[in-house]
Amino acid sequence: MSAVTPNNPPCPAYRASEKGSFAWDTTARRWPVILTGVIDDMCKAYANETDETKVKEGKAIVEGISALKYEIGHDRPISWLTYALSLFRPLKEDGEADVAVWNQQIATYFPNSTWFDGSWLYNECLMYRRLRELYNLSTTWKNYDPFLSQKNATFKGAYGAVFELAQKFSKLLDTQTEEQTQILFHELMQVCLWGNAHDLSLLTNMSQEDIRNLQTTGKEKIEEQEKNIVVNDIDKVWNHVKGLKDARVDFVLDNSGFELFVDLVLADWLVQTKKAEKVVFHCKTIPWFVSDVIEDDFPILLESCFNPEFFASCSPSESDVAALKALASRWQDYIKNGQWVVTSHQFWCSGLAYRHLREEAPELFADLANNSQLVFFKGDLNFRKLTYDCKWPVTTPFNTALGEDLSQHFTSICSLRTNKADVICGLAEGVQEKIEQRATPLEWRCGGKYAVVEYSSGRP
């Protein structure tokens, strides 16, 4: 058996060269839409500037994005070795420590690959890293997030669910029986799961009504949505969580805005119930996959909750505004007193599956493996990276897809993911056939209306 590498996963990789596949649709259609949106954002941004340098650099970034869009659309090679024969060029030295690593990986694992026939997972990550390079090479736009306005707009659009949760959780929890605690945990897990529907890189596939339905927090809606959880390990997660006391729990985050908000609600519950003494939130180091959380998104979200003008157009009641402020104030205190820690690591913005965590980021692996009692991996991209984004038979156990390092030497893992890409594992025998009586493979694997909650108990 050949070695597992980024271009040779344990099972065949998803590739955009398979015309009609979701990987092909993403590369041929969604990436150009995303890049066009960034161009529009940049044109508006530099149009409001008076600084000549900033305007000039803004125009240069737009030209660079257009060139990247052309390069992808014309399926240029992605390797140093074929650079002389194409319009592609490798990552430039842009001040980041990961440039040499990216270029070495491309030369080693993808010497003859193009944007379409390289592995979809790696190429998609590379596209976002190439985009960031354009900002890094400037002097005036280095810290600019071209996705921020979209993140804020979608958080504001989730106002109904935001205020409903604020009303419910702004006050400290009363003492509850274990049964009541279990019920509330079950509800919060589902809210966190379906909050993942707010993935801005996928909104081109979903209507606003679809989004509102998926993020509804009502009890009946949650019960209805549970039917669409095709692998449901919530009870297994609860059996682990109920035994925790003053533990450390980690969240490897996905989307900003509403999903981050509901992640914080669950983290708040963990602290209040003394299941967790410390919660660590792992962010991306750069703007990533449109809506992924970077460290700056934390203060921005809290400021939005405190700012009465942010949701003013939604006409909230005084009670809604007060509840949201109370909730955000408590969260701010958690951060100030160190109960909540917000951090980031460059590995989360690499093109690698998480089987490579131990070798590529040994200090991060050791910290999570030795110090955390539970790690929540949120969202579709994290699931793709956990399972190497390849064509597993659907009944492959989650632990098998994780690989030995994560399943046997790591701490407990829970993946909360609404399905927005082909890769799937952990299904019981016959489940796929039942699902496909009512949904096409593309709908249930990639449409965001079905989900999985998968759990690995980790090392004994």
mmCIF file of C-alpha atoms in Angstrom, residues 138-349:
data_model
loop_
_atom_site.group_PDB
_atom_site.id
_atom_site.type_symbol
_atom_site.label_atom_id
_atom_site.label_comp_id
_atom_site.label_asym_id
_atom_site.label_seq_id
_atom_site.Cartn_x
_atom_site.Cartn_y
_atom_site.Cartn_z
ATOM 1 C CA SER A 138 0.593 45.337 0.134
ATOM 2 C CA THR A 139 1.633 47.925 2.710
ATOM 3 C CA THR A 140 -1.827 49.365 3.405
ATOM 4 C CA TRP A 141 -4.222 46.391 3.168
ATOM 5 C CA LYS A 142 -2.365 43.747 5.206
ATOM 6 C CA ASN A 143 -5.013 43.517 7.935
ATOM 7 C CA TYR A 144 -8.050 43.950 5.699
ATOM 8 C CA ASP A 145 -10.752 41.273 5.811
ATOM 9 C CA PRO A 146 -12.619 41.301 2.476
ATOM 10 C CA PHE A 147 -15.344 39.097 3.948
ATOM 11 C CA LEU A 148 -16.138 41.188 7.035
ATOM 12 C CA SER A 149 -19.133 43.018 5.603
ATOM 13 C CA GLN A 150 -20.691 39.704 4.550
ATOM 14 C CA LYS A 151 -20.106 38.219 8.016
ATOM 15 C CA ASN A 152 -21.774 41.207 9.686
ATOM 16 C CA ALA A 153 -24.713 41.198 7.267
ATOM 17 C CA THR A 154 -25.497 37.525 7.828
ATOM 18 C CA PHE A 155 -25.204 37.868 11.620
ATOM 19 C CA LYS A 156 -27.667 40.727 11.466
ATOM 20 C CA GLY A 157 -29.929 38.599 9.255
ATOM 21 C CA ALA A 158 -30.079 35.953 11.991
ATOM 22 C CA TYR A 159 -31.559 38.445 14.490
ATOM 23 C CA GLY A 160 -34.652 36.365 15.273
ATOM 24 C CA ALA A 161 -32.652 33.349 16.453
ATOM 25 C CA VAL A 162 -30.061 35.601 18.151
ATOM 26 C CA PHE A 163 -32.657 37.315 20.334
ATOM 27 C CA GLU A 164 -34.501 34.087 21.050
ATOM 28 C CA LEU A 165 -31.309 32.512 22.377
ATOM 29 C CA ALA A 166 -30.384 35.678 24.277
ATOM 30 C CA GLN A 167 -33.746 35.691 26.047
ATOM 31 C CA LYS A 168 -33.349 32.049 26.971
ATOM 32 C CA PHE A 169 -29.722 32.117 28.145
ATOM 33 C CA SER A 170 -28.992 35.656 29.340
ATOM 34 C CA LYS A 171 -29.808 34.740 32.944
ATOM 35 C CA LEU A 172 -27.699 32.299 34.892
ATOM 36 C CA LEU A 173 -28.978 28.737 34.784
ATOM 37 C CA ASP A 174 -31.070 27.434 37.650
ATOM 38 C CA THR A 175 -30.097 24.194 39.376
ATOM 39 C CA GLN A 176 -31.344 21.337 37.225
ATOM 40 C CA THR A 177 -31.746 17.590 37.486
ATOM 41 C CA GLU A 178 -29.451 15.434 35.358
ATOM 42 C CA GLU A 179 -32.389 14.670 33.081
ATOM 43 C CA GLN A 180 -33.104 18.394 32.564
ATOM 44 C CA THR A 181 -29.418 19.044 31.972
ATOM 45 C CA GLN A 182 -29.288 16.274 29.386
ATOM 46 C CA ILE A 183 -32.319 17.654 27.543
ATOM 47 C CA LEU A 184 -30.829 21.135 27.430
ATOM 48 C CA PHE A 185 -27.475 19.791 26.245
ATOM 49 C CA HIS A 186 -29.250 17.852 23.494
ATOM 50 C CA GLU A 187 -31.014 21.038 22.380
ATOM 51 C CA LEU A 188 -27.823 23.100 22.445
ATOM 52 C CA MET A 189 -25.970 20.508 20.404
ATOM 53 C CA GLN A 190 -28.603 20.714 17.706
ATOM 54 C CA VAL A 191 -28.603 24.502 17.751
ATOM 55 C CA CYS A 192 -24.807 24.405 17.327
ATOM 56 C CA LEU A 193 -25.141 21.840 14.572
ATOM 57 C CA TRP A 194 -27.668 23.723 12.481
ATOM 58 C CA GLY A 195 -25.978 27.048 13.154
ATOM 59 C CA ASN A 196 -23.372 25.645 10.762
ATOM 60 C CA ALA A 197 -25.862 26.228 7.945
ATOM 61 C CA HIS A 198 -24.593 29.806 7.928
ATOM 62 C CA ASP A 199 -21.577 29.084 5.729
ATOM 63 C CA LEU A 200 -21.135 32.057 3.409
ATOM 64 C CA SER A 201 -19.060 30.081 0.916
ATOM 65 C CA LEU A 202 -22.140 27.865 0.347
ATOM 66 C CA LEU A 203 -24.841 30.544 0.287
ATOM 67 C CA THR A 204 -24.759 30.471 -3.506
ATOM 68 C CA ASN A 205 -26.555 27.107 -3.182
ATOM 69 C CA MET A 206 -29.189 28.061 -0.589
ATOM 70 C CA SER A 207 -32.046 30.541 -0.360
ATOM 71 C CA GLN A 208 -32.445 32.871 2.611
ATOM 72 C CA GLU A 209 -35.569 30.912 3.552
ATOM 73 C CA ASP A 210 -33.485 27.724 3.681
ATOM 74 C CA ILE A 211 -31.029 29.459 5.996
ATOM 75 C CA ARG A 212 -33.762 30.778 8.308
ATOM 76 C CA ASN A 213 -35.362 27.350 8.551
ATOM 77 C CA LEU A 214 -32.087 25.660 9.427
ATOM 78 C CA GLN A 215 -31.227 28.119 12.182
ATOM 79 C CA THR A 216 -34.665 28.177 13.804
ATOM 80 C CA THR A 217 -34.284 27.323 17.481
ATOM 81 C CA GLY A 218 -37.821 26.244 18.340
ATOM 82 C CA LYS A 219 -38.271 22.843 20.013
ATOM 83 C CA GLU A 220 -40.582 21.471 17.312
ATOM 84 C CA LYS A 221 -38.226 22.565 14.562
ATOM 85 C CA ILE A 222 -35.281 20.930 16.315
ATOM 86 C CA GLU A 223 -37.207 17.669 16.660
ATOM 87 C CA GLU A 224 -38.071 17.833 12.968
ATOM 88 C CA GLN A 225 -34.470 18.541 11.987
ATOM 89 C CA GLU A 226 -33.204 15.594 14.021
ATOM 90 C CA LYS A 227 -34.687 13.338 11.347
ATOM 91 C CA ASN A 228 -32.065 14.751 8.982
ATOM 92 C CA ILE A 229 -29.095 13.881 11.211
ATOM 93 C CA VAL A 230 -27.873 10.827 9.328
ATOM 94 C CA VAL A 231 -25.240 9.906 11.947
ATOM 95 C CA ASN A 232 -26.323 10.987 15.428
ATOM 96 C CA ASP A 233 -23.849 10.442 18.263
ATOM 97 C CA ILE A 234 -25.266 13.134 20.568
ATOM 98 C CA ASP A 235 -26.019 10.543 23.258
ATOM 99 C CA LYS A 236 -22.430 9.282 23.080
ATOM 100 C CA VAL A 237 -21.161 12.836 23.489
ATOM 101 C CA TRP A 238 -23.493 13.340 26.449
ATOM 102 C CA ASN A 239 -22.220 10.177 28.140
ATOM 103 C CA HIS A 240 -18.762 11.728 28.026
ATOM 104 C CA VAL A 241 -19.806 15.293 28.928
ATOM 105 C CA LYS A 242 -21.896 14.288 31.953
ATOM 106 C CA GLY A 243 -18.753 12.894 33.597
ATOM 107 C CA LEU A 244 -16.696 16.049 33.043
ATOM 108 C CA LYS A 245 -15.924 18.382 35.941
ATOM 109 C CA ASP A 246 -13.842 21.554 35.595
ATOM 110 C CA ALA A 247 -12.374 20.169 32.376
ATOM 111 C CA ARG A 248 -10.807 21.925 29.442
ATOM 112 C CA VAL A 249 -12.966 21.834 26.311
ATOM 113 C CA ASP A 250 -11.800 23.082 22.905
ATOM 114 C CA PHE A 251 -13.681 24.349 19.870
ATOM 115 C CA VAL A 252 -11.970 24.252 16.492
ATOM 116 C CA LEU A 253 -14.258 26.870 15.027
ATOM 117 C CA ASP A 254 -15.895 27.179 11.651
ATOM 118 C CA ASN A 255 -18.106 30.133 10.734
ATOM 119 C CA SER A 256 -18.319 33.572 12.274
ATOM 120 C CA GLY A 257 -21.601 35.383 12.909
ATOM 121 C CA PHE A 258 -24.530 33.249 14.016
ATOM 122 C CA GLU A 259 -22.600 29.995 14.201
ATOM 123 C CA LEU A 260 -19.953 31.559 16.444
ATOM 124 C CA PHE A 261 -22.762 33.020 18.547
ATOM 125 C CA VAL A 262 -24.323 29.598 19.157
ATOM 126 C CA ASP A 263 -20.899 28.060 19.830
ATOM 127 C CA LEU A 264 -20.506 30.655 22.588
ATOM 128 C CA VAL A 265 -23.930 29.739 23.988
ATOM 129 C CA LEU A 266 -22.815 26.101 24.290
ATOM 130 C CA ALA A 267 -19.467 27.149 25.795
ATOM 131 C CA ASP A 268 -21.309 29.338 28.311
ATOM 132 C CA TRP A 269 -23.453 26.363 29.302
ATOM 133 C CA LEU A 270 -20.345 24.207 29.792
ATOM 134 C CA VAL A 271 -18.855 26.795 32.148
ATOM 135 C CA GLN A 272 -22.064 27.423 34.081
ATOM 136 C CA THR A 273 -22.654 23.712 34.648
ATOM 137 C CA LYS A 274 -18.997 23.351 35.715
ATOM 138 C CA LYS A 275 -18.443 20.745 33.052
ATOM 139 C CA ALA A 276 -15.652 23.019 31.849
ATOM 140 C CA GLU A 277 -13.352 25.272 33.800
ATOM 141 C CA LYS A 278 -11.651 26.484 30.641
ATOM 142 C CA VAL A 279 -12.812 26.716 27.021
ATOM 143 C CA VAL A 280 -10.289 27.298 24.233
ATOM 144 C CA PHE A 281 -11.476 28.636 20.871
ATOM 145 C CA HIS A 282 -9.237 27.911 17.872
ATOM 146 C CA CYS A 283 -9.557 30.455 15.060
ATOM 147 C CA LYS A 284 -8.050 30.791 11.605
ATOM 148 C CA THR A 285 -5.009 33.034 11.213
ATOM 149 C CA ILE A 286 -6.275 34.673 7.991
ATOM 150 C CA PRO A 287 -9.659 35.323 6.363
ATOM 151 C CA TRP A 288 -10.583 31.836 5.193
ATOM 152 C CA PHE A 289 -13.408 30.157 3.277
ATOM 153 C CA VAL A 290 -15.342 33.448 3.385
ATOM 154 C CA SER A 291 -16.965 33.164 6.795
ATOM 155 C CA ASP A 292 -14.475 31.284 8.992
ATOM 156 C CA VAL A 293 -13.661 32.817 12.366
ATOM 157 C CA ILE A 294 -10.463 34.819 12.769
ATOM 158 C CA GLU A 295 -9.450 36.219 16.160
ATOM 159 C CA ASP A 296 -10.687 39.712 15.261
ATOM 160 C CA ASP A 297 -14.213 38.337 14.819
ATOM 161 C CA PHE A 298 -14.583 37.807 18.582
ATOM 162 C CA PRO A 299 -14.456 41.482 19.632
ATOM 163 C CA ILE A 300 -16.465 42.426 16.543
ATOM 164 C CA LEU A 301 -19.257 40.013 17.507
ATOM 165 C CA LEU A 302 -19.291 41.238 21.117
ATOM 166 C CA GLU A 303 -19.307 44.868 20.011
ATOM 167 C CA SER A 304 -22.270 44.096 17.739
ATOM 168 C CA CYS A 305 -24.148 42.637 20.710
ATOM 169 C CA PHE A 306 -23.452 45.741 22.803
ATOM 170 C CA ASN A 307 -24.216 48.217 20.026
ATOM 171 C CA PRO A 308 -27.946 49.109 20.003
ATOM 172 C CA GLU A 309 -27.591 50.376 16.427
ATOM 173 C CA PHE A 310 -26.373 47.064 14.993
ATOM 174 C CA PHE A 311 -29.787 45.368 15.132
ATOM 175 C CA ALA A 312 -31.799 48.614 15.087
ATOM 176 C CA SER A 313 -33.265 47.959 11.640
ATOM 177 C CA CYS A 314 -34.699 44.699 13.018
ATOM 178 C CA SER A 315 -36.767 46.639 15.607
ATOM 179 C CA PRO A 316 -35.839 44.563 18.673
ATOM 180 C CA SER A 317 -37.710 45.097 21.931
ATOM 181 C CA GLU A 318 -36.010 46.681 24.950
ATOM 182 C CA SER A 319 -36.101 43.265 26.565
ATOM 183 C CA ASP A 320 -34.300 41.725 23.573
ATOM 184 C CA VAL A 321 -31.584 44.375 23.639
ATOM 185 C CA ALA A 322 -31.085 44.015 27.413
ATOM 186 C CA ALA A 323 -30.902 40.218 27.219
ATOM 187 C CA LEU A 324 -28.313 40.307 24.437
ATOM 188 C CA LYS A 325 -26.165 42.827 26.333
ATOM 189 C CA ALA A 326 -26.327 40.736 29.496
ATOM 190 C CA LEU A 327 -25.246 37.631 27.603
ATOM 191 C CA ALA A 328 -22.378 39.416 25.840
ATOM 192 C CA SER A 329 -21.247 41.017 29.102
ATOM 193 C CA ARG A 330 -20.906 37.606 30.741
ATOM 194 C CA TRP A 331 -18.952 36.317 27.748
ATOM 195 C CA GLN A 332 -16.655 39.321 27.887
ATOM 196 C CA ASP A 333 -15.967 38.560 31.545
ATOM 197 C CA TYR A 334 -15.091 34.955 30.684
ATOM 198 C CA ILE A 335 -12.432 36.230 28.281
ATOM 199 C CA LYS A 336 -11.100 38.793 30.756
ATOM 200 C CA ASN A 337 -10.725 36.255 33.562
ATOM 201 C CA GLY A 338 -9.188 33.570 31.351
ATOM 202 C CA GLN A 339 -12.036 31.051 31.448
ATOM 203 C CA TRP A 340 -12.341 31.533 27.702
ATOM 204 C CA VAL A 341 -9.172 31.650 25.610
ATOM 205 C CA VAL A 342 -9.178 32.801 21.982
ATOM 206 C CA THR A 343 -6.226 31.589 19.943
ATOM 207 C CA SER A 344 -5.161 30.670 16.406
ATOM 208 C CA HIS A 345 -2.566 28.499 14.680
ATOM 209 C CA GLN A 346 -1.259 28.456 11.133
ATOM 210 C CA PHE A 347 -1.946 24.731 10.788
ATOM 211 C CA TRP A 348 -5.691 25.386 10.623
ATOM 212 C CA CYS A 349 -4.999 27.380 7.432
#
